[in-house]
Short mmCIF file of N, CA and C in Angstrom, two decimals:
data_model
loop_
_atom_site.label_atom_id
_atom_site.label_comp_id
_atom_site.label_asym_id
_atom_site.label_seq_id
_atom_site.Cartn_x
_atom_site.Cartn_y
_atom_site.Cartn_z
N UNK A 1 -28.95 34.97 -22.98
CA UNK A 1 -29.84 34.35 -23.93
C UNK A 1 -31.00 33.71 -23.19
N UNK A 2 -32.18 33.75 -23.75
CA UNK A 2 -33.33 33.12 -23.09
C UNK A 2 -33.12 31.61 -22.92
N UNK A 3 -33.61 31.10 -21.82
CA UNK A 3 -33.58 29.67 -21.48
C UNK A 3 -32.16 29.12 -21.33
N UNK A 4 -31.18 29.98 -21.14
CA UNK A 4 -29.81 29.53 -20.93
C UNK A 4 -29.54 29.44 -19.43
N UNK A 5 -28.82 28.42 -19.03
CA UNK A 5 -28.49 28.19 -17.62
C UNK A 5 -26.98 28.26 -17.45
N UNK A 6 -26.58 28.89 -16.36
CA UNK A 6 -25.15 28.99 -16.05
C UNK A 6 -24.94 28.45 -14.64
N UNK A 7 -23.89 27.70 -14.46
CA UNK A 7 -23.57 27.17 -13.13
C UNK A 7 -22.40 27.95 -12.55
N UNK A 8 -22.52 28.29 -11.27
CA UNK A 8 -21.46 28.99 -10.55
C UNK A 8 -20.98 28.07 -9.44
N UNK A 9 -19.69 27.81 -9.39
CA UNK A 9 -19.13 26.95 -8.36
C UNK A 9 -18.65 27.80 -7.20
N UNK A 10 -19.04 27.42 -5.98
CA UNK A 10 -18.67 28.17 -4.79
C UNK A 10 -17.77 27.27 -3.94
N UNK A 11 -16.61 27.78 -3.55
CA UNK A 11 -15.69 27.03 -2.71
C UNK A 11 -15.68 27.61 -1.31
N UNK A 12 -15.37 26.75 -0.35
CA UNK A 12 -15.35 27.16 1.04
C UNK A 12 -14.08 26.64 1.70
N UNK A 13 -13.41 27.48 2.46
CA UNK A 13 -12.25 27.07 3.25
C UNK A 13 -12.50 27.50 4.69
N UNK A 14 -12.60 26.52 5.57
CA UNK A 14 -12.94 26.79 6.96
C UNK A 14 -11.67 26.86 7.78
N UNK A 15 -11.51 27.91 8.58
CA UNK A 15 -10.28 28.13 9.35
C UNK A 15 -10.42 27.76 10.82
N UNK A 16 -11.64 27.58 11.31
CA UNK A 16 -11.80 27.28 12.73
C UNK A 16 -13.04 26.46 12.97
N UNK A 17 -13.09 25.84 14.15
CA UNK A 17 -14.24 25.03 14.54
C UNK A 17 -15.40 25.95 14.89
N UNK A 18 -16.58 25.60 14.44
CA UNK A 18 -17.78 26.36 14.76
C UNK A 18 -18.62 26.63 13.52
N UNK A 19 -19.76 27.26 13.77
CA UNK A 19 -20.67 27.59 12.67
C UNK A 19 -20.14 28.78 11.89
N UNK A 20 -20.46 28.81 10.60
CA UNK A 20 -20.14 29.98 9.80
C UNK A 20 -21.34 30.32 8.94
N UNK A 21 -21.47 31.59 8.62
CA UNK A 21 -22.59 32.07 7.82
C UNK A 21 -22.12 33.29 7.03
N UNK A 22 -22.40 33.29 5.75
CA UNK A 22 -22.04 34.39 4.86
C UNK A 22 -23.20 34.65 3.91
N UNK A 23 -23.25 35.87 3.41
CA UNK A 23 -24.23 36.21 2.37
C UNK A 23 -23.47 36.43 1.08
N UNK A 24 -23.95 35.77 0.05
CA UNK A 24 -23.35 35.90 -1.27
C UNK A 24 -24.28 36.76 -2.12
N UNK A 25 -23.74 37.82 -2.70
CA UNK A 25 -24.53 38.74 -3.51
C UNK A 25 -24.30 38.43 -4.98
N UNK A 26 -25.41 38.17 -5.69
CA UNK A 26 -25.35 37.95 -7.13
C UNK A 26 -25.94 39.16 -7.84
N UNK A 27 -25.20 39.70 -8.80
CA UNK A 27 -25.63 40.91 -9.50
C UNK A 27 -25.18 40.78 -10.95
N UNK A 28 -26.01 41.18 -11.86
CA UNK A 28 -25.63 41.16 -13.27
C UNK A 28 -25.73 42.57 -13.83
N UNK A 29 -25.10 42.77 -14.98
CA UNK A 29 -25.19 44.09 -15.62
C UNK A 29 -26.44 44.22 -16.47
N UNK A 30 -27.24 43.12 -16.56
CA UNK A 30 -28.46 43.16 -17.37
C UNK A 30 -29.70 43.48 -16.55
N UNK A 31 -29.56 43.44 -15.23
CA UNK A 31 -30.73 43.68 -14.39
C UNK A 31 -30.29 44.42 -13.14
N UNK A 32 -31.19 45.25 -12.62
CA UNK A 32 -30.90 45.96 -11.39
C UNK A 32 -31.29 45.14 -10.16
N UNK A 33 -31.84 43.96 -10.39
CA UNK A 33 -32.30 43.11 -9.30
C UNK A 33 -31.10 42.44 -8.61
N UNK A 34 -31.03 42.54 -7.27
CA UNK A 34 -29.97 41.91 -6.48
C UNK A 34 -30.51 40.60 -5.87
N UNK A 35 -29.72 39.57 -5.95
CA UNK A 35 -30.12 38.28 -5.38
C UNK A 35 -29.08 37.90 -4.32
N UNK A 36 -29.59 37.58 -3.11
CA UNK A 36 -28.73 37.16 -2.01
C UNK A 36 -28.88 35.65 -1.79
N UNK A 37 -27.75 34.99 -1.58
CA UNK A 37 -27.74 33.56 -1.28
C UNK A 37 -27.06 33.40 0.08
N UNK A 38 -27.76 32.74 1.00
CA UNK A 38 -27.17 32.47 2.33
C UNK A 38 -26.28 31.24 2.23
N UNK A 39 -25.05 31.40 2.67
CA UNK A 39 -24.08 30.30 2.69
C UNK A 39 -23.81 29.98 4.15
N UNK A 40 -24.12 28.75 4.55
CA UNK A 40 -23.94 28.35 5.96
C UNK A 40 -23.21 27.02 6.05
N UNK A 41 -22.63 26.76 7.19
CA UNK A 41 -21.95 25.48 7.41
C UNK A 41 -21.42 25.38 8.82
N UNK A 42 -20.76 24.30 9.08
CA UNK A 42 -20.21 24.02 10.40
C UNK A 42 -18.79 23.50 10.21
N UNK A 43 -17.81 24.17 10.79
CA UNK A 43 -16.43 23.71 10.74
C UNK A 43 -16.16 22.77 11.89
N UNK A 44 -15.64 21.59 11.58
CA UNK A 44 -15.31 20.60 12.60
C UNK A 44 -13.92 20.04 12.34
N UNK A 45 -13.35 19.36 13.33
CA UNK A 45 -12.05 18.75 13.16
C UNK A 45 -12.01 17.39 13.84
N UNK A 46 -11.07 16.59 13.42
CA UNK A 46 -10.82 15.31 14.08
C UNK A 46 -9.90 15.57 15.28
N UNK A 47 -10.07 14.81 16.35
CA UNK A 47 -9.22 14.94 17.54
C UNK A 47 -8.69 13.56 17.88
N UNK A 48 -7.37 13.38 17.72
CA UNK A 48 -6.72 12.10 17.99
C UNK A 48 -6.52 11.91 19.48
N UNK A 49 -6.93 10.74 19.99
CA UNK A 49 -6.73 10.42 21.40
C UNK A 49 -6.24 8.98 21.48
N UNK A 50 -5.07 8.79 22.04
CA UNK A 50 -4.52 7.44 22.25
C UNK A 50 -4.39 7.16 23.74
N UNK A 51 -5.30 7.72 24.53
CA UNK A 51 -5.34 7.50 25.98
C UNK A 51 -4.01 7.77 26.66
N UNK A 52 -3.37 8.86 26.27
CA UNK A 52 -2.11 9.29 26.87
C UNK A 52 -1.02 8.22 26.82
N UNK A 53 -1.04 7.39 25.79
CA UNK A 53 0.00 6.37 25.63
C UNK A 53 1.18 7.00 24.91
N UNK A 54 2.30 7.08 25.58
CA UNK A 54 3.52 7.61 24.97
C UNK A 54 4.52 6.50 24.69
N UNK A 55 4.34 5.36 25.39
CA UNK A 55 5.25 4.25 25.15
C UNK A 55 4.55 2.92 25.41
N UNK A 56 5.07 1.89 24.75
CA UNK A 56 4.59 0.53 24.90
C UNK A 56 5.78 -0.31 25.32
N UNK A 57 5.60 -1.10 26.37
CA UNK A 57 6.68 -1.96 26.84
C UNK A 57 6.22 -3.41 26.74
N UNK A 58 6.87 -4.16 25.85
CA UNK A 58 6.56 -5.57 25.69
C UNK A 58 7.08 -6.39 26.86
N UNK A 59 7.97 -5.81 27.67
CA UNK A 59 8.55 -6.54 28.80
C UNK A 59 9.58 -7.55 28.31
N UNK A 60 9.72 -8.64 29.06
CA UNK A 60 10.68 -9.68 28.70
C UNK A 60 9.95 -10.73 27.86
N UNK A 61 10.50 -11.00 26.67
CA UNK A 61 9.87 -11.92 25.72
C UNK A 61 10.85 -13.01 25.32
N UNK A 62 10.40 -14.25 25.29
CA UNK A 62 11.27 -15.34 24.84
C UNK A 62 11.57 -15.21 23.34
N UNK A 63 12.76 -15.60 22.94
CA UNK A 63 13.15 -15.59 21.54
C UNK A 63 12.26 -16.56 20.76
N UNK A 64 11.86 -16.15 19.57
CA UNK A 64 11.02 -16.92 18.64
C UNK A 64 9.60 -17.16 19.16
N UNK A 65 9.13 -16.35 20.08
CA UNK A 65 7.73 -16.39 20.51
C UNK A 65 7.10 -15.04 20.21
N UNK A 66 5.92 -15.06 19.58
CA UNK A 66 5.24 -13.83 19.20
C UNK A 66 4.69 -13.14 20.45
N UNK A 67 4.97 -11.84 20.55
CA UNK A 67 4.42 -11.02 21.62
C UNK A 67 3.52 -9.97 20.98
N UNK A 68 2.39 -9.68 21.61
CA UNK A 68 1.46 -8.70 21.07
C UNK A 68 1.08 -7.66 22.11
N UNK A 69 0.69 -6.51 21.62
CA UNK A 69 0.20 -5.43 22.48
C UNK A 69 -0.86 -4.67 21.68
N UNK A 70 -1.94 -4.27 22.32
CA UNK A 70 -3.02 -3.55 21.65
C UNK A 70 -3.06 -2.10 22.11
N UNK A 71 -3.22 -1.19 21.15
CA UNK A 71 -3.38 0.23 21.44
C UNK A 71 -4.75 0.66 20.92
N UNK A 72 -5.52 1.36 21.74
CA UNK A 72 -6.80 1.92 21.30
C UNK A 72 -6.58 3.35 20.83
N UNK A 73 -7.05 3.63 19.63
CA UNK A 73 -6.96 4.98 19.05
C UNK A 73 -8.38 5.49 18.88
N UNK A 74 -8.64 6.69 19.43
CA UNK A 74 -9.99 7.25 19.44
C UNK A 74 -10.02 8.58 18.71
N UNK A 75 -11.10 8.83 17.98
CA UNK A 75 -11.35 10.13 17.37
C UNK A 75 -12.42 10.82 18.20
N UNK A 76 -12.02 11.80 19.01
CA UNK A 76 -12.98 12.51 19.87
C UNK A 76 -13.55 13.75 19.19
N UNK A 77 -13.19 13.95 17.93
CA UNK A 77 -13.71 15.09 17.18
C UNK A 77 -14.97 14.73 16.41
N UNK A 78 -15.44 15.69 15.62
CA UNK A 78 -16.66 15.48 14.84
C UNK A 78 -16.39 15.40 13.35
N UNK A 79 -15.12 15.14 13.01
CA UNK A 79 -14.72 15.01 11.61
C UNK A 79 -13.92 13.72 11.49
N UNK A 80 -14.06 12.96 10.41
CA UNK A 80 -13.34 11.69 10.28
C UNK A 80 -11.83 11.86 10.39
N UNK A 81 -11.19 10.90 11.03
CA UNK A 81 -9.75 10.90 11.25
C UNK A 81 -9.12 9.83 10.36
N UNK A 82 -8.31 10.26 9.40
CA UNK A 82 -7.56 9.33 8.55
C UNK A 82 -6.20 9.10 9.19
N UNK A 83 -5.77 7.84 9.21
CA UNK A 83 -4.45 7.56 9.79
C UNK A 83 -3.68 6.58 8.92
N UNK A 84 -2.36 6.67 9.08
CA UNK A 84 -1.43 5.78 8.40
C UNK A 84 -0.32 5.48 9.40
N UNK A 85 0.06 4.21 9.52
CA UNK A 85 1.06 3.80 10.49
C UNK A 85 2.42 3.64 9.81
N UNK A 86 3.45 4.22 10.44
CA UNK A 86 4.83 4.05 9.99
C UNK A 86 5.59 3.42 11.14
N UNK A 87 6.21 2.25 10.87
CA UNK A 87 6.90 1.51 11.92
C UNK A 87 8.11 0.82 11.31
N UNK A 88 9.15 0.66 12.12
CA UNK A 88 10.38 0.00 11.66
C UNK A 88 10.37 -1.47 12.07
N UNK A 89 10.99 -2.29 11.24
CA UNK A 89 11.17 -3.70 11.56
C UNK A 89 11.95 -3.80 12.87
N UNK A 90 11.68 -4.67 13.78
CA UNK A 90 10.92 -5.91 13.68
C UNK A 90 9.46 -5.79 14.15
N UNK A 91 9.00 -4.59 14.44
CA UNK A 91 7.61 -4.40 14.89
C UNK A 91 6.69 -4.44 13.68
N UNK A 92 5.55 -5.06 13.84
CA UNK A 92 4.49 -5.08 12.82
C UNK A 92 3.24 -4.49 13.47
N UNK A 93 2.46 -3.74 12.67
CA UNK A 93 1.22 -3.14 13.17
C UNK A 93 0.11 -3.41 12.16
N UNK A 94 -1.05 -3.78 12.68
CA UNK A 94 -2.22 -3.92 11.80
C UNK A 94 -3.45 -3.38 12.52
N UNK A 95 -4.32 -2.70 11.79
CA UNK A 95 -4.19 -2.31 10.40
C UNK A 95 -3.17 -1.17 10.24
N UNK A 96 -2.61 -1.04 9.04
CA UNK A 96 -1.58 -0.03 8.79
C UNK A 96 -2.16 1.31 8.37
N UNK A 97 -3.43 1.34 8.02
CA UNK A 97 -4.08 2.59 7.63
C UNK A 97 -5.58 2.42 7.83
N UNK A 98 -6.27 3.55 7.94
CA UNK A 98 -7.71 3.46 8.10
C UNK A 98 -8.36 4.81 8.32
N UNK A 99 -9.64 4.76 8.62
CA UNK A 99 -10.47 5.93 8.86
C UNK A 99 -11.26 5.68 10.14
N UNK A 100 -11.18 6.63 11.07
CA UNK A 100 -11.94 6.52 12.33
C UNK A 100 -12.99 7.61 12.30
N UNK A 101 -14.26 7.23 12.35
CA UNK A 101 -15.34 8.19 12.31
C UNK A 101 -15.45 8.94 13.64
N UNK A 102 -16.28 9.95 13.66
CA UNK A 102 -16.49 10.78 14.84
C UNK A 102 -16.86 9.93 16.06
N UNK A 103 -16.20 10.17 17.18
CA UNK A 103 -16.46 9.49 18.44
C UNK A 103 -16.40 7.97 18.32
N UNK A 104 -15.47 7.49 17.50
CA UNK A 104 -15.30 6.05 17.30
C UNK A 104 -13.90 5.65 17.74
N UNK A 105 -13.70 4.35 17.93
CA UNK A 105 -12.43 3.81 18.40
C UNK A 105 -11.99 2.68 17.47
N UNK A 106 -10.69 2.58 17.24
CA UNK A 106 -10.14 1.42 16.54
C UNK A 106 -8.97 0.90 17.35
N UNK A 107 -8.67 -0.37 17.17
CA UNK A 107 -7.56 -0.97 17.90
C UNK A 107 -6.43 -1.29 16.93
N UNK A 108 -5.22 -0.94 17.34
CA UNK A 108 -4.02 -1.28 16.58
C UNK A 108 -3.33 -2.42 17.30
N UNK A 109 -2.99 -3.46 16.55
CA UNK A 109 -2.31 -4.62 17.14
C UNK A 109 -0.84 -4.55 16.77
N UNK A 110 0.02 -4.40 17.80
CA UNK A 110 1.46 -4.41 17.61
C UNK A 110 1.96 -5.83 17.85
N UNK A 111 2.83 -6.31 16.96
CA UNK A 111 3.36 -7.67 17.05
C UNK A 111 4.87 -7.62 16.97
N UNK A 112 5.52 -8.43 17.83
CA UNK A 112 6.98 -8.52 17.83
C UNK A 112 7.36 -9.98 17.93
N UNK A 113 8.21 -10.43 17.00
CA UNK A 113 8.75 -11.79 17.02
C UNK A 113 10.27 -11.68 17.10
N UNK A 114 10.82 -11.71 18.32
CA UNK A 114 12.28 -11.59 18.46
C UNK A 114 13.00 -12.78 17.83
N UNK A 115 14.05 -12.49 17.06
CA UNK A 115 14.81 -13.55 16.41
C UNK A 115 16.12 -13.84 17.14
N UNK A 116 16.38 -13.12 18.21
CA UNK A 116 17.58 -13.31 19.01
C UNK A 116 17.42 -12.54 20.31
N UNK A 117 18.42 -12.63 21.16
CA UNK A 117 18.38 -11.93 22.44
C UNK A 117 18.91 -10.51 22.25
N UNK A 118 18.05 -9.52 22.46
CA UNK A 118 18.45 -8.11 22.32
C UNK A 118 17.41 -7.21 23.00
N UNK A 119 17.78 -5.94 23.14
CA UNK A 119 16.86 -4.93 23.68
C UNK A 119 16.18 -4.24 22.52
N UNK A 120 14.86 -4.20 22.54
CA UNK A 120 14.08 -3.55 21.49
C UNK A 120 13.92 -2.07 21.82
N UNK A 121 14.28 -1.23 20.86
CA UNK A 121 14.07 0.21 20.97
C UNK A 121 13.60 0.67 19.61
N UNK A 122 12.30 0.95 19.52
CA UNK A 122 11.71 1.33 18.24
C UNK A 122 10.61 2.35 18.49
N UNK A 123 9.90 2.70 17.44
CA UNK A 123 8.77 3.61 17.61
C UNK A 123 7.71 3.33 16.55
N UNK A 124 6.49 3.73 16.88
CA UNK A 124 5.36 3.65 15.97
C UNK A 124 4.89 5.08 15.75
N UNK A 125 4.79 5.49 14.49
CA UNK A 125 4.28 6.84 14.18
C UNK A 125 2.90 6.70 13.57
N UNK A 126 1.95 7.40 14.20
CA UNK A 126 0.58 7.43 13.68
C UNK A 126 0.42 8.78 12.99
N UNK A 127 0.45 8.77 11.66
CA UNK A 127 0.29 10.01 10.89
C UNK A 127 -1.18 10.17 10.53
N UNK A 128 -1.74 11.34 10.88
CA UNK A 128 -3.16 11.58 10.66
C UNK A 128 -3.37 12.90 9.92
N UNK A 129 -4.62 13.19 9.61
CA UNK A 129 -4.96 14.45 8.97
C UNK A 129 -4.92 15.62 9.97
N UNK A 130 -4.60 15.35 11.25
CA UNK A 130 -4.47 16.43 12.23
C UNK A 130 -3.10 16.43 12.91
N UNK A 131 -2.16 15.66 12.39
CA UNK A 131 -0.82 15.65 12.97
C UNK A 131 -0.28 14.24 13.13
N UNK A 132 0.86 14.15 13.79
CA UNK A 132 1.54 12.86 13.98
C UNK A 132 1.75 12.61 15.46
N UNK A 133 1.49 11.38 15.87
CA UNK A 133 1.72 10.94 17.25
C UNK A 133 2.76 9.83 17.21
N UNK A 134 3.83 9.98 18.00
CA UNK A 134 4.88 8.97 18.05
C UNK A 134 4.79 8.23 19.38
N UNK A 135 4.83 6.92 19.31
CA UNK A 135 4.79 6.07 20.49
C UNK A 135 6.07 5.25 20.51
N UNK A 136 6.81 5.36 21.60
CA UNK A 136 8.06 4.60 21.75
C UNK A 136 7.71 3.15 22.11
N UNK A 137 8.49 2.21 21.55
CA UNK A 137 8.25 0.78 21.80
C UNK A 137 9.54 0.18 22.37
N UNK A 138 9.38 -0.50 23.51
CA UNK A 138 10.53 -1.10 24.19
C UNK A 138 10.23 -2.57 24.49
N UNK A 139 11.27 -3.31 24.75
CA UNK A 139 11.13 -4.70 25.13
C UNK A 139 12.49 -5.34 25.23
N UNK A 140 12.53 -6.54 25.76
CA UNK A 140 13.79 -7.27 25.87
C UNK A 140 13.50 -8.73 25.54
N UNK A 141 14.26 -9.25 24.58
CA UNK A 141 14.10 -10.66 24.25
C UNK A 141 15.26 -11.43 24.88
N UNK A 142 14.95 -12.61 25.38
CA UNK A 142 15.96 -13.40 26.09
C UNK A 142 15.92 -14.85 25.62
N UNK A 143 17.11 -15.47 25.65
CA UNK A 143 17.23 -16.90 25.39
C UNK A 143 16.84 -17.64 26.67
N UNK A 144 16.40 -18.86 26.55
CA UNK A 144 16.10 -19.63 27.77
C UNK A 144 17.36 -19.79 28.62
N UNK A 145 17.20 -19.72 29.93
CA UNK A 145 18.29 -19.92 30.88
C UNK A 145 17.88 -21.11 31.74
N UNK A 146 18.28 -22.30 31.31
CA UNK A 146 17.80 -23.52 31.96
C UNK A 146 18.70 -23.93 33.12
N UNK A 147 18.05 -24.34 34.18
CA UNK A 147 18.72 -24.91 35.34
C UNK A 147 18.16 -26.33 35.49
N UNK A 148 19.05 -27.30 35.58
CA UNK A 148 18.64 -28.70 35.71
C UNK A 148 19.01 -29.16 37.12
N UNK A 149 18.00 -29.75 37.82
CA UNK A 149 18.23 -30.27 39.17
C UNK A 149 17.59 -31.64 39.28
N UNK A 150 18.18 -32.55 39.79
CA UNK A 150 19.59 -32.63 40.17
C UNK A 150 20.45 -32.84 38.92
N UNK A 151 21.73 -32.67 39.07
CA UNK A 151 22.63 -32.85 37.94
C UNK A 151 23.13 -34.30 37.86
N UNK A 152 22.75 -35.09 38.84
CA UNK A 152 23.12 -36.52 38.85
C UNK A 152 21.93 -37.31 39.35
N UNK A 153 21.60 -38.37 38.63
CA UNK A 153 20.51 -39.25 39.06
C UNK A 153 21.11 -40.63 39.33
N UNK A 154 20.94 -41.09 40.56
CA UNK A 154 21.49 -42.38 40.98
C UNK A 154 20.34 -43.32 41.30
N UNK A 155 20.23 -44.37 40.50
CA UNK A 155 19.20 -45.36 40.78
C UNK A 155 19.70 -46.44 41.74
N UNK A 156 20.95 -46.39 42.05
CA UNK A 156 21.50 -47.39 42.99
C UNK A 156 21.39 -48.80 42.44
N UNK A 157 21.26 -49.77 43.32
CA UNK A 157 21.11 -51.17 42.92
C UNK A 157 19.65 -51.39 42.55
N UNK A 158 19.42 -51.94 41.37
CA UNK A 158 18.05 -52.12 40.88
C UNK A 158 17.77 -53.59 40.62
N UNK A 159 16.57 -53.98 40.92
CA UNK A 159 16.12 -55.35 40.65
C UNK A 159 15.70 -55.49 39.20
N UNK A 160 15.88 -56.72 38.66
CA UNK A 160 15.51 -57.01 37.28
C UNK A 160 13.99 -56.94 37.16
N UNK A 161 13.51 -56.33 36.06
CA UNK A 161 12.10 -56.17 35.71
C UNK A 161 11.31 -55.37 36.75
N UNK A 162 11.96 -54.54 37.51
CA UNK A 162 11.27 -53.65 38.44
C UNK A 162 11.36 -52.23 37.89
N UNK A 163 10.35 -51.41 38.20
CA UNK A 163 10.32 -50.02 37.72
C UNK A 163 10.76 -49.09 38.82
N UNK A 164 11.57 -48.12 38.43
CA UNK A 164 12.07 -47.13 39.37
C UNK A 164 11.86 -45.75 38.75
N UNK A 165 11.55 -44.75 39.56
CA UNK A 165 11.34 -43.40 39.06
C UNK A 165 12.13 -42.40 39.88
N UNK A 166 12.65 -41.42 39.20
CA UNK A 166 13.29 -40.28 39.83
C UNK A 166 12.80 -39.04 39.08
N UNK A 167 12.86 -37.90 39.72
CA UNK A 167 12.37 -36.67 39.10
C UNK A 167 13.54 -35.79 38.71
N UNK A 168 13.44 -35.26 37.50
CA UNK A 168 14.40 -34.31 36.98
C UNK A 168 13.65 -33.00 36.76
N UNK A 169 14.14 -31.91 37.32
CA UNK A 169 13.46 -30.63 37.24
C UNK A 169 14.23 -29.71 36.29
N UNK A 170 13.53 -29.18 35.29
CA UNK A 170 14.08 -28.18 34.37
C UNK A 170 13.40 -26.85 34.71
N UNK A 171 14.19 -25.85 35.01
CA UNK A 171 13.62 -24.55 35.37
C UNK A 171 14.24 -23.48 34.44
N UNK A 172 13.37 -22.65 33.86
CA UNK A 172 13.83 -21.54 33.02
C UNK A 172 13.83 -20.30 33.89
N UNK A 173 15.03 -19.78 34.16
CA UNK A 173 15.11 -18.61 35.03
C UNK A 173 14.71 -17.42 34.26
#
């Protein structure tokens, strides 16, 4: 019909990194005229880089004291990297989800608050639009081990209204 407009939706699925170019041929049964439309684009992907970190060791941590560790996550690709963090208690991670743009870096803060003396064996999974990276998390929480020296303080014979001092040493092994 005269003055009628029709919209055609074109979808694209890119299978590899690099430029792509196609010619789209439009033809109708009402006209012998052929119309070509050039379809071009660039396929890119996100590339997750955590600086070859496969494990995090909190080391020895006192009970009821917060310990932290930072991991840098980089997108070395040219496509945005979406991520979501999956972690088991008692480890906490922030932020738990986000988007890292091309050639950008974000920092993940791991936090551990030991509630008793034990060996920590856990993992952090970074799930992204290009796969999953698992990082093992280790640590050891310990109770204070106090040594008191000396175990006896002798002031001997003391004069009235005189001040006397002795030193008591507390050492946490």
